[in-house]
C-alpha cells in the first residue's frame, strides 16, 4: 500500500522478529518506539539514532548535511493512541540537522520503501525489512533490521559525500527510564568498539561493567557493507555533524556514571552523472535477560529475592549481537528474497482492494512485543502492550493482561497459520501447566510455568476461569490436529480434553444448554442461555466428535449432545431476526444484554466454518442473524455517540458496536464494552459474513475497520483495544480463508481452493496459502491451476478446486511447481 501526506501521520511499521522486540519505522523515515529491551513501550525513544547524508559538489559549489527523515507531522487528537507522537529527542534533532524533505512510503509488512522528496540534486530511497518466512520460526525470529539506501545522481554533474548512520549505546537501559541526550541514570560503563569483517564495518555497543544477569545486559551492533569512516564515541549530534565535515577526535574510555556514548559510521561515495549506488546498513541486538517484571493476576505471594528469569529463545540461537549480525549478513540476499516472495504474494494477489496488504499486516500482531518465547521455548503472550488505552488501570509500559489469556486468544488465528508448532506449544501449556486436577483450565498462566497456577483463586478479567476460553481450548486442539500436530499428539492430549469436557458438562449443562454463571471475555459473568457461549459449546461438541472418530472411538455421545443443544438453543433464542439472551427470573440483569443484538452471537459458527464442522444452528437462521448483526451494529458516524468507557471509533468513523438494542430494552447496567468497537470482533463477524456469502455486509465491516486504521488517525500496523498490538485483532486471518475458500487438513493431506467471486478477476485468481510443511501460491489462469511452493514443501495427496478433486502424486518443492488442468 502507498502512504503519503496525512496517511503518514500515524504510520509506524514495527521491525523485529518473533519474540525479539521491535523498533518502528515512522512515516517520515525516523526510528521510533524502541522496544528491544524486553518490555513493550510505545513511547520509548533512543536519542541520536538516525541516518544522515552529507552531499557535496565542486562546481557549482554545494555542501549540505541533511537528516534522512521528513519533517515531523503534527500529532492528531485521536483518543487512546500514541503512534503519532513525535519524541522530544527527534524534535531536538531537527534543530541541529535539517530534514531532507517529505516522504512517500510503500509498505507491505514486514517491508517498506521510503522515497524522499528533496530540492537537493540527488534521489534517495530506503528499503527496510526484517525476515519473515512462514513456517520457519527461527528465520522469522531474528533480532535484526536491514536497511538498503539507493542514491541516484540524475544530473549532469558529479556528486560526492557521505552516507551516515548513528546509534546510541543503550546497553543497561530498561526501555522505560527517560533519556536526555546521552544522560540516563541507568547508563555508565558503556563502550563502543569498531570492528571489521570482510567488507563490513561495524560498531559494537557493549557494557562490560554489568553483571551477566543484569536485566539490561546485552549488546547491539550497527554495521554497513562498506569500508566506512568510524566515529565510535560522541555525545551530541553537533559532534557527529563535525565528523561528517572532517576528521575529529573521538572520546575514549567507558562512559561516566549516568551517561553513555553515541556511535556512528559514514560511508564515502562518489556518484557520476546518471549513476546509482546502493549501501546496506543493519541494526542487530541481543538482550537475553527477560524477567517476570510484570504484574500477574491472582494472589501475590512473597517469593523473597527471586527474580524469575525467563530468558529469550532468540538469544539461544546466537551468542551475541555480533553473531546475529554475521548470520544475517551471510543470508541477507536469501532472507530478503524469501520475505519479498511473501509480500509479493499478497500485493500481486487477486484479493479485493486493500485486502492483501491488510492480511499481511496481521503478522505484526504476533511479532510485536505482545508475544515472546522463553529460553526454554515456551510461547507466552500478553493480550496486548500497555499504552494510552490502558493508562487508566494498568499503566503505560509493559505487557497487558498476562499471560496466554484463553478467551482473548480464542479469536487469534494468525500464529496458528504462520507458525503452527508455536501455537501447538500454547496448547501444551494449557494442558500440562494450566489445567487443574478437576479438569477446568484457568484463563491465564503464571510465569515461570513452574509456579503454582491459578487454581481455586480469584483470577481477574473475569474472576473465575473463563468458560469461553475452555471451550476454545477444545476447538483449538482440533485445529492444531488439522494443521499438523498429528494423531499421536491428539492421542496424548485426549485425556485432557475429556477431563475438560466432563468439567464443563457437569458444571454448566442443563436441559441441553449451558446455564448459570458463565465467565467470559467481556470480563464479566454471563448468565442465562446465550448463543455466545452456546455456539462455542456446540462447535466444541462437534470438534470432540471428530477427534473421537480420528482416534477410533465412539463419538455418538457428542453428536447426541450437539443435536439436542442445537435444537434447544435455536428454539429458545432465535427471534426471527437474531439470537437473543434469556435469563431466569432470579438471575441478575446487570452486565447482560437480554433482547440486545450481540456482535459475537455466532462466534462458534465462525469457528465451525474454519474447521469444516458444518452448521451448528439452522443455516437460514444463521444467515439471517448475521445479516442483522451488521444492519443493527455497524455505525457510520460517532459524532453524537456517547462513549461511557474507551473510544475506539469516533467522528466520521465506521465501526461495528459490540452490542445494540434495536428494539429497546437496554438494561440499566448493560453488558460491559457494549458501546465499544473491537477490531477482533469486526474481523470475526466480517469473515463469518464472507463464509455465508454475505459479501456486501462483510466488506462493509472491513472497509470501515481499514478506514479507521489508514494512517491518518490510527496506525495500520497497530490495532488498539486493551493495549496496543491487541491480539484479538489476529482473528483477521480467517478473512483470507473465507475469501479464498481455503482449507488445509494435514491429517488427510488435502487442501481446498474455492475463491469467491470477490477474490477473482475474470477467470483468473491468485493468492498465498500455508500448510504445516511449507507455503505456496495458488494461481489459476486459462483453465490451469499452478501451485508454486516458495518455502519448505507441500505434502499433499488431494487438491479440491471449486469442488473437484485432483490427486497429487508428487511432493511439491520450490522450483517444482504442480500444474492442474
mmCIF file of C-alpha atoms in Angstrom, residues 515-730:
data_model
loop_
_atom_site.group_PDB
_atom_site.id
_atom_site.type_symbol
_atom_site.label_atom_id
_atom_site.label_comp_id
_atom_site.label_asym_id
_atom_site.label_seq_id
_atom_site.Cartn_x
_atom_site.Cartn_y
_atom_site.Cartn_z
ATOM 1 C CA UNK A 515 -26.789 -22.252 32.206
ATOM 2 C CA UNK A 516 -25.643 -20.442 35.305
ATOM 3 C CA UNK A 517 -22.722 -18.084 35.778
ATOM 4 C CA UNK A 518 -20.542 -18.180 32.680
ATOM 5 C CA UNK A 519 -17.342 -16.079 32.999
ATOM 6 C CA UNK A 520 -16.426 -14.569 29.638
ATOM 7 C CA UNK A 521 -14.085 -12.418 27.566
ATOM 8 C CA UNK A 522 -16.267 -9.430 28.387
ATOM 9 C CA UNK A 523 -14.617 -9.506 31.827
ATOM 10 C CA UNK A 524 -17.954 -10.261 33.447
ATOM 11 C CA UNK A 525 -20.123 -13.254 34.246
ATOM 12 C CA UNK A 526 -22.740 -14.017 31.643
ATOM 13 C CA UNK A 527 -25.947 -15.651 32.823
ATOM 14 C CA UNK A 528 -28.890 -17.493 31.411
ATOM 15 C CA UNK A 529 -28.929 -19.048 27.949
ATOM 16 C CA UNK A 530 -26.969 -17.207 25.285
ATOM 17 C CA UNK A 531 -25.625 -18.079 21.860
ATOM 18 C CA UNK A 532 -22.180 -16.588 22.524
ATOM 19 C CA UNK A 533 -21.348 -19.465 24.870
ATOM 20 C CA UNK A 534 -23.854 -21.745 23.221
ATOM 21 C CA UNK A 535 -22.346 -21.739 19.747
ATOM 22 C CA UNK A 536 -18.881 -22.281 21.197
ATOM 23 C CA UNK A 537 -20.295 -25.267 23.107
ATOM 24 C CA UNK A 538 -21.954 -26.683 20.012
ATOM 25 C CA UNK A 539 -18.797 -26.255 17.938
ATOM 26 C CA UNK A 540 -16.716 -27.842 20.703
ATOM 27 C CA UNK A 541 -19.035 -30.860 20.754
ATOM 28 C CA UNK A 542 -18.665 -31.275 17.013
ATOM 29 C CA UNK A 543 -14.881 -30.960 17.327
ATOM 30 C CA UNK A 544 -14.878 -33.556 20.096
ATOM 31 C CA UNK A 545 -16.901 -35.900 17.899
ATOM 32 C CA UNK A 546 -14.413 -35.526 15.053
ATOM 33 C CA UNK A 547 -11.439 -36.078 17.371
ATOM 34 C CA UNK A 548 -13.030 -39.182 18.853
ATOM 35 C CA UNK A 549 -13.570 -40.604 15.380
ATOM 36 C CA UNK A 550 -9.966 -39.879 14.445
ATOM 37 C CA UNK A 551 -8.888 -41.956 17.424
ATOM 38 C CA UNK A 552 -11.247 -44.797 16.559
ATOM 39 C CA UNK A 553 -13.549 -44.069 19.487
ATOM 40 C CA UNK A 554 -17.299 -43.676 19.673
ATOM 41 C CA UNK A 555 -18.371 -40.069 19.119
ATOM 42 C CA UNK A 556 -22.121 -40.677 19.440
ATOM 43 C CA UNK A 557 -22.364 -39.049 22.867
ATOM 44 C CA UNK A 558 -21.019 -35.783 21.490
ATOM 45 C CA UNK A 559 -23.340 -35.992 18.468
ATOM 46 C CA UNK A 560 -26.305 -36.573 20.745
ATOM 47 C CA UNK A 561 -25.435 -33.618 22.972
ATOM 48 C CA UNK A 562 -24.838 -31.482 19.905
ATOM 49 C CA UNK A 563 -28.159 -32.279 18.259
ATOM 50 C CA UNK A 564 -30.128 -31.696 21.448
ATOM 51 C CA UNK A 565 -28.251 -28.488 22.160
ATOM 52 C CA UNK A 566 -28.597 -27.113 18.636
ATOM 53 C CA UNK A 567 -32.353 -27.577 18.721
ATOM 54 C CA UNK A 568 -32.681 -26.100 22.206
ATOM 55 C CA UNK A 569 -30.564 -23.012 21.529
ATOM 56 C CA UNK A 570 -32.398 -22.255 18.315
ATOM 57 C CA UNK A 571 -35.851 -22.704 19.816
ATOM 58 C CA UNK A 572 -35.030 -20.691 22.917
ATOM 59 C CA UNK A 573 -33.078 -17.807 21.423
ATOM 60 C CA UNK A 574 -33.866 -17.133 17.785
ATOM 61 C CA UNK A 575 -36.286 -14.219 17.489
ATOM 62 C CA UNK A 576 -36.716 -14.476 13.746
ATOM 63 C CA UNK A 577 -34.188 -11.670 13.472
ATOM 64 C CA UNK A 578 -31.187 -12.639 15.610
ATOM 65 C CA UNK A 579 -30.220 -14.683 18.680
ATOM 66 C CA UNK A 580 -31.057 -13.040 21.994
ATOM 67 C CA UNK A 581 -30.167 -13.945 25.574
ATOM 68 C CA UNK A 582 -32.810 -15.265 28.006
ATOM 69 C CA UNK A 583 -32.444 -15.042 31.766
ATOM 70 C CA UNK A 584 -34.160 -16.869 34.582
ATOM 71 C CA UNK A 585 -36.285 -14.638 36.856
ATOM 72 C CA UNK A 586 -33.781 -14.870 39.701
ATOM 73 C CA UNK A 587 -30.726 -14.035 37.560
ATOM 74 C CA UNK A 588 -29.182 -10.582 37.552
ATOM 75 C CA UNK A 589 -29.808 -8.243 34.630
ATOM 76 C CA UNK A 590 -26.576 -6.351 35.305
ATOM 77 C CA UNK A 591 -23.920 -6.781 32.578
ATOM 78 C CA UNK A 592 -26.272 -8.855 30.403
ATOM 79 C CA UNK A 593 -27.825 -7.992 27.036
ATOM 80 C CA UNK A 594 -31.165 -9.762 27.096
ATOM 81 C CA UNK A 595 -33.041 -8.714 23.946
ATOM 82 C CA UNK A 596 -29.978 -6.971 22.538
ATOM 83 C CA UNK A 597 -28.079 -7.852 19.393
ATOM 84 C CA UNK A 598 -24.554 -9.031 20.298
ATOM 85 C CA UNK A 599 -21.930 -8.783 17.543
ATOM 86 C CA UNK A 600 -20.314 -12.081 18.591
ATOM 87 C CA UNK A 601 -23.549 -14.017 18.987
ATOM 88 C CA UNK A 602 -22.430 -16.600 16.384
ATOM 89 C CA UNK A 603 -18.740 -16.860 17.230
ATOM 90 C CA UNK A 604 -18.964 -20.649 17.434
ATOM 91 C CA UNK A 605 -20.306 -20.860 13.895
ATOM 92 C CA UNK A 606 -17.294 -18.820 12.722
ATOM 93 C CA UNK A 607 -15.114 -21.466 14.341
ATOM 94 C CA UNK A 608 -17.161 -24.277 12.829
ATOM 95 C CA UNK A 609 -16.674 -22.922 9.315
ATOM 96 C CA UNK A 610 -12.908 -22.776 9.799
ATOM 97 C CA UNK A 611 -12.833 -26.393 10.990
ATOM 98 C CA UNK A 612 -15.285 -27.861 8.445
ATOM 99 C CA UNK A 613 -17.729 -28.765 11.201
ATOM 100 C CA UNK A 614 -20.816 -27.763 9.266
ATOM 101 C CA UNK A 615 -23.712 -25.695 10.535
ATOM 102 C CA UNK A 616 -24.319 -25.842 14.260
ATOM 103 C CA UNK A 617 -27.596 -23.907 14.025
ATOM 104 C CA UNK A 618 -30.070 -23.781 11.126
ATOM 105 C CA UNK A 619 -28.333 -22.318 8.108
ATOM 106 C CA UNK A 620 -31.070 -19.857 7.226
ATOM 107 C CA UNK A 621 -31.272 -18.618 10.814
ATOM 108 C CA UNK A 622 -27.516 -18.174 10.969
ATOM 109 C CA UNK A 623 -27.506 -16.110 7.782
ATOM 110 C CA UNK A 624 -30.473 -14.008 8.889
ATOM 111 C CA UNK A 625 -28.959 -13.309 12.291
ATOM 112 C CA UNK A 626 -25.591 -12.381 10.851
ATOM 113 C CA UNK A 627 -27.145 -10.034 8.313
ATOM 114 C CA UNK A 628 -28.981 -8.284 11.136
ATOM 115 C CA UNK A 629 -25.854 -8.027 13.277
ATOM 116 C CA UNK A 630 -24.358 -5.848 10.568
ATOM 117 C CA UNK A 631 -27.616 -3.978 9.982
ATOM 118 C CA UNK A 632 -28.068 -3.075 13.625
ATOM 119 C CA UNK A 633 -24.490 -2.798 14.927
ATOM 120 C CA UNK A 634 -22.495 -1.214 12.092
ATOM 121 C CA UNK A 635 -22.479 2.504 12.808
ATOM 122 C CA UNK A 636 -21.326 5.003 10.179
ATOM 123 C CA UNK A 637 -20.646 8.065 12.345
ATOM 124 C CA UNK A 638 -19.996 8.664 16.029
ATOM 125 C CA UNK A 639 -20.386 12.434 16.391
ATOM 126 C CA UNK A 640 -23.456 12.154 18.615
ATOM 127 C CA UNK A 641 -22.453 8.896 20.256
ATOM 128 C CA UNK A 642 -21.870 8.678 23.999
ATOM 129 C CA UNK A 643 -18.718 6.737 24.910
ATOM 130 C CA UNK A 644 -19.018 5.619 28.537
ATOM 131 C CA UNK A 645 -15.598 3.959 28.554
ATOM 132 C CA UNK A 646 -12.976 3.520 25.810
ATOM 133 C CA UNK A 647 -13.142 5.262 22.449
ATOM 134 C CA UNK A 648 -12.054 3.069 19.536
ATOM 135 C CA UNK A 649 -14.200 4.814 16.912
ATOM 136 C CA UNK A 650 -15.224 8.470 16.813
ATOM 137 C CA UNK A 651 -16.093 11.341 14.499
ATOM 138 C CA UNK A 652 -16.709 10.131 10.951
ATOM 139 C CA UNK A 653 -15.520 6.598 11.693
ATOM 140 C CA UNK A 654 -17.428 3.466 10.758
ATOM 141 C CA UNK A 655 -17.320 0.637 13.266
ATOM 142 C CA UNK A 656 -19.207 -2.407 14.496
ATOM 143 C CA UNK A 657 -20.577 -1.902 18.003
ATOM 144 C CA UNK A 658 -20.298 -4.845 20.361
ATOM 145 C CA UNK A 659 -23.992 -4.771 21.248
ATOM 146 C CA UNK A 660 -27.081 -2.735 20.401
ATOM 147 C CA UNK A 661 -30.733 -2.807 21.404
ATOM 148 C CA UNK A 662 -32.554 -2.071 18.136
ATOM 149 C CA UNK A 663 -35.983 -2.635 19.698
ATOM 150 C CA UNK A 664 -35.306 -1.089 23.097
ATOM 151 C CA UNK A 665 -34.810 -2.870 26.377
ATOM 152 C CA UNK A 666 -31.255 -1.815 27.076
ATOM 153 C CA UNK A 667 -30.503 -2.805 30.700
ATOM 154 C CA UNK A 668 -29.628 -0.101 33.186
ATOM 155 C CA UNK A 669 -26.248 -1.837 33.546
ATOM 156 C CA UNK A 670 -25.658 -3.316 30.081
ATOM 157 C CA UNK A 671 -23.057 -5.873 29.116
ATOM 158 C CA UNK A 672 -19.615 -4.425 29.562
ATOM 159 C CA UNK A 673 -17.952 -2.961 26.450
ATOM 160 C CA UNK A 674 -21.255 -2.924 24.539
ATOM 161 C CA UNK A 675 -20.537 0.596 23.242
ATOM 162 C CA UNK A 676 -17.026 -0.219 22.040
ATOM 163 C CA UNK A 677 -15.715 -1.257 18.636
ATOM 164 C CA UNK A 678 -13.255 -4.173 18.730
ATOM 165 C CA UNK A 679 -11.222 -4.907 15.611
ATOM 166 C CA UNK A 680 -11.019 -8.597 16.534
ATOM 167 C CA UNK A 681 -14.793 -8.929 16.669
ATOM 168 C CA UNK A 682 -15.095 -6.964 13.439
ATOM 169 C CA UNK A 683 -12.746 -9.403 11.714
ATOM 170 C CA UNK A 684 -14.680 -12.337 13.173
ATOM 171 C CA UNK A 685 -18.039 -11.020 12.004
ATOM 172 C CA UNK A 686 -16.707 -9.936 8.605
ATOM 173 C CA UNK A 687 -15.104 -13.311 7.937
ATOM 174 C CA UNK A 688 -18.280 -15.070 9.005
ATOM 175 C CA UNK A 689 -20.281 -12.897 6.622
ATOM 176 C CA UNK A 690 -17.943 -13.906 3.820
ATOM 177 C CA UNK A 691 -18.309 -17.588 4.713
ATOM 178 C CA UNK A 692 -22.081 -17.136 4.425
ATOM 179 C CA UNK A 693 -21.879 -15.359 1.066
ATOM 180 C CA UNK A 694 -22.870 -12.014 2.626
ATOM 181 C CA UNK A 695 -20.086 -10.214 0.792
ATOM 182 C CA UNK A 696 -21.583 -6.717 0.925
ATOM 183 C CA UNK A 697 -22.041 -6.961 4.683
ATOM 184 C CA UNK A 698 -18.593 -8.459 5.239
ATOM 185 C CA UNK A 699 -16.758 -5.923 3.116
ATOM 186 C CA UNK A 700 -18.648 -3.007 4.675
ATOM 187 C CA UNK A 701 -17.336 -4.045 8.086
ATOM 188 C CA UNK A 702 -13.789 -4.497 6.759
ATOM 189 C CA UNK A 703 -13.752 -1.225 4.856
ATOM 190 C CA UNK A 704 -14.893 0.630 7.957
ATOM 191 C CA UNK A 705 -12.175 -1.013 10.040
ATOM 192 C CA UNK A 706 -9.462 -0.310 7.467
ATOM 193 C CA UNK A 707 -10.555 3.308 7.022
ATOM 194 C CA UNK A 708 -10.119 3.876 10.763
ATOM 195 C CA UNK A 709 -6.596 2.429 10.511
ATOM 196 C CA UNK A 710 -5.407 4.141 7.321
ATOM 197 C CA UNK A 711 -2.573 6.102 8.938
ATOM 198 C CA UNK A 712 -4.370 9.430 9.253
ATOM 199 C CA UNK A 713 -5.727 8.829 12.765
ATOM 200 C CA UNK A 714 -4.548 5.312 13.637
ATOM 201 C CA UNK A 715 -1.638 3.071 12.698
ATOM 202 C CA UNK A 716 -2.323 0.352 10.071
ATOM 203 C CA UNK A 717 0.045 -1.951 11.978
ATOM 204 C CA UNK A 718 -1.235 -1.379 15.495
ATOM 205 C CA UNK A 719 -4.756 -2.462 16.486
ATOM 206 C CA UNK A 720 -5.910 -0.916 19.750
ATOM 207 C CA UNK A 721 -8.115 -2.481 22.377
ATOM 208 C CA UNK A 722 -6.884 -3.206 25.886
ATOM 209 C CA UNK A 723 -3.440 -2.026 24.808
ATOM 210 C CA UNK A 724 -1.527 -1.673 21.572
ATOM 211 C CA UNK A 725 -0.967 -4.598 19.170
ATOM 212 C CA UNK A 726 -4.003 -6.284 20.680
ATOM 213 C CA UNK A 727 -4.022 -9.970 19.829
ATOM 214 C CA UNK A 728 -7.799 -10.313 19.278
ATOM 215 C CA UNK A 729 -7.171 -8.496 16.004
ATOM 216 C CA UNK A 730 -5.335 -11.595 14.734
#
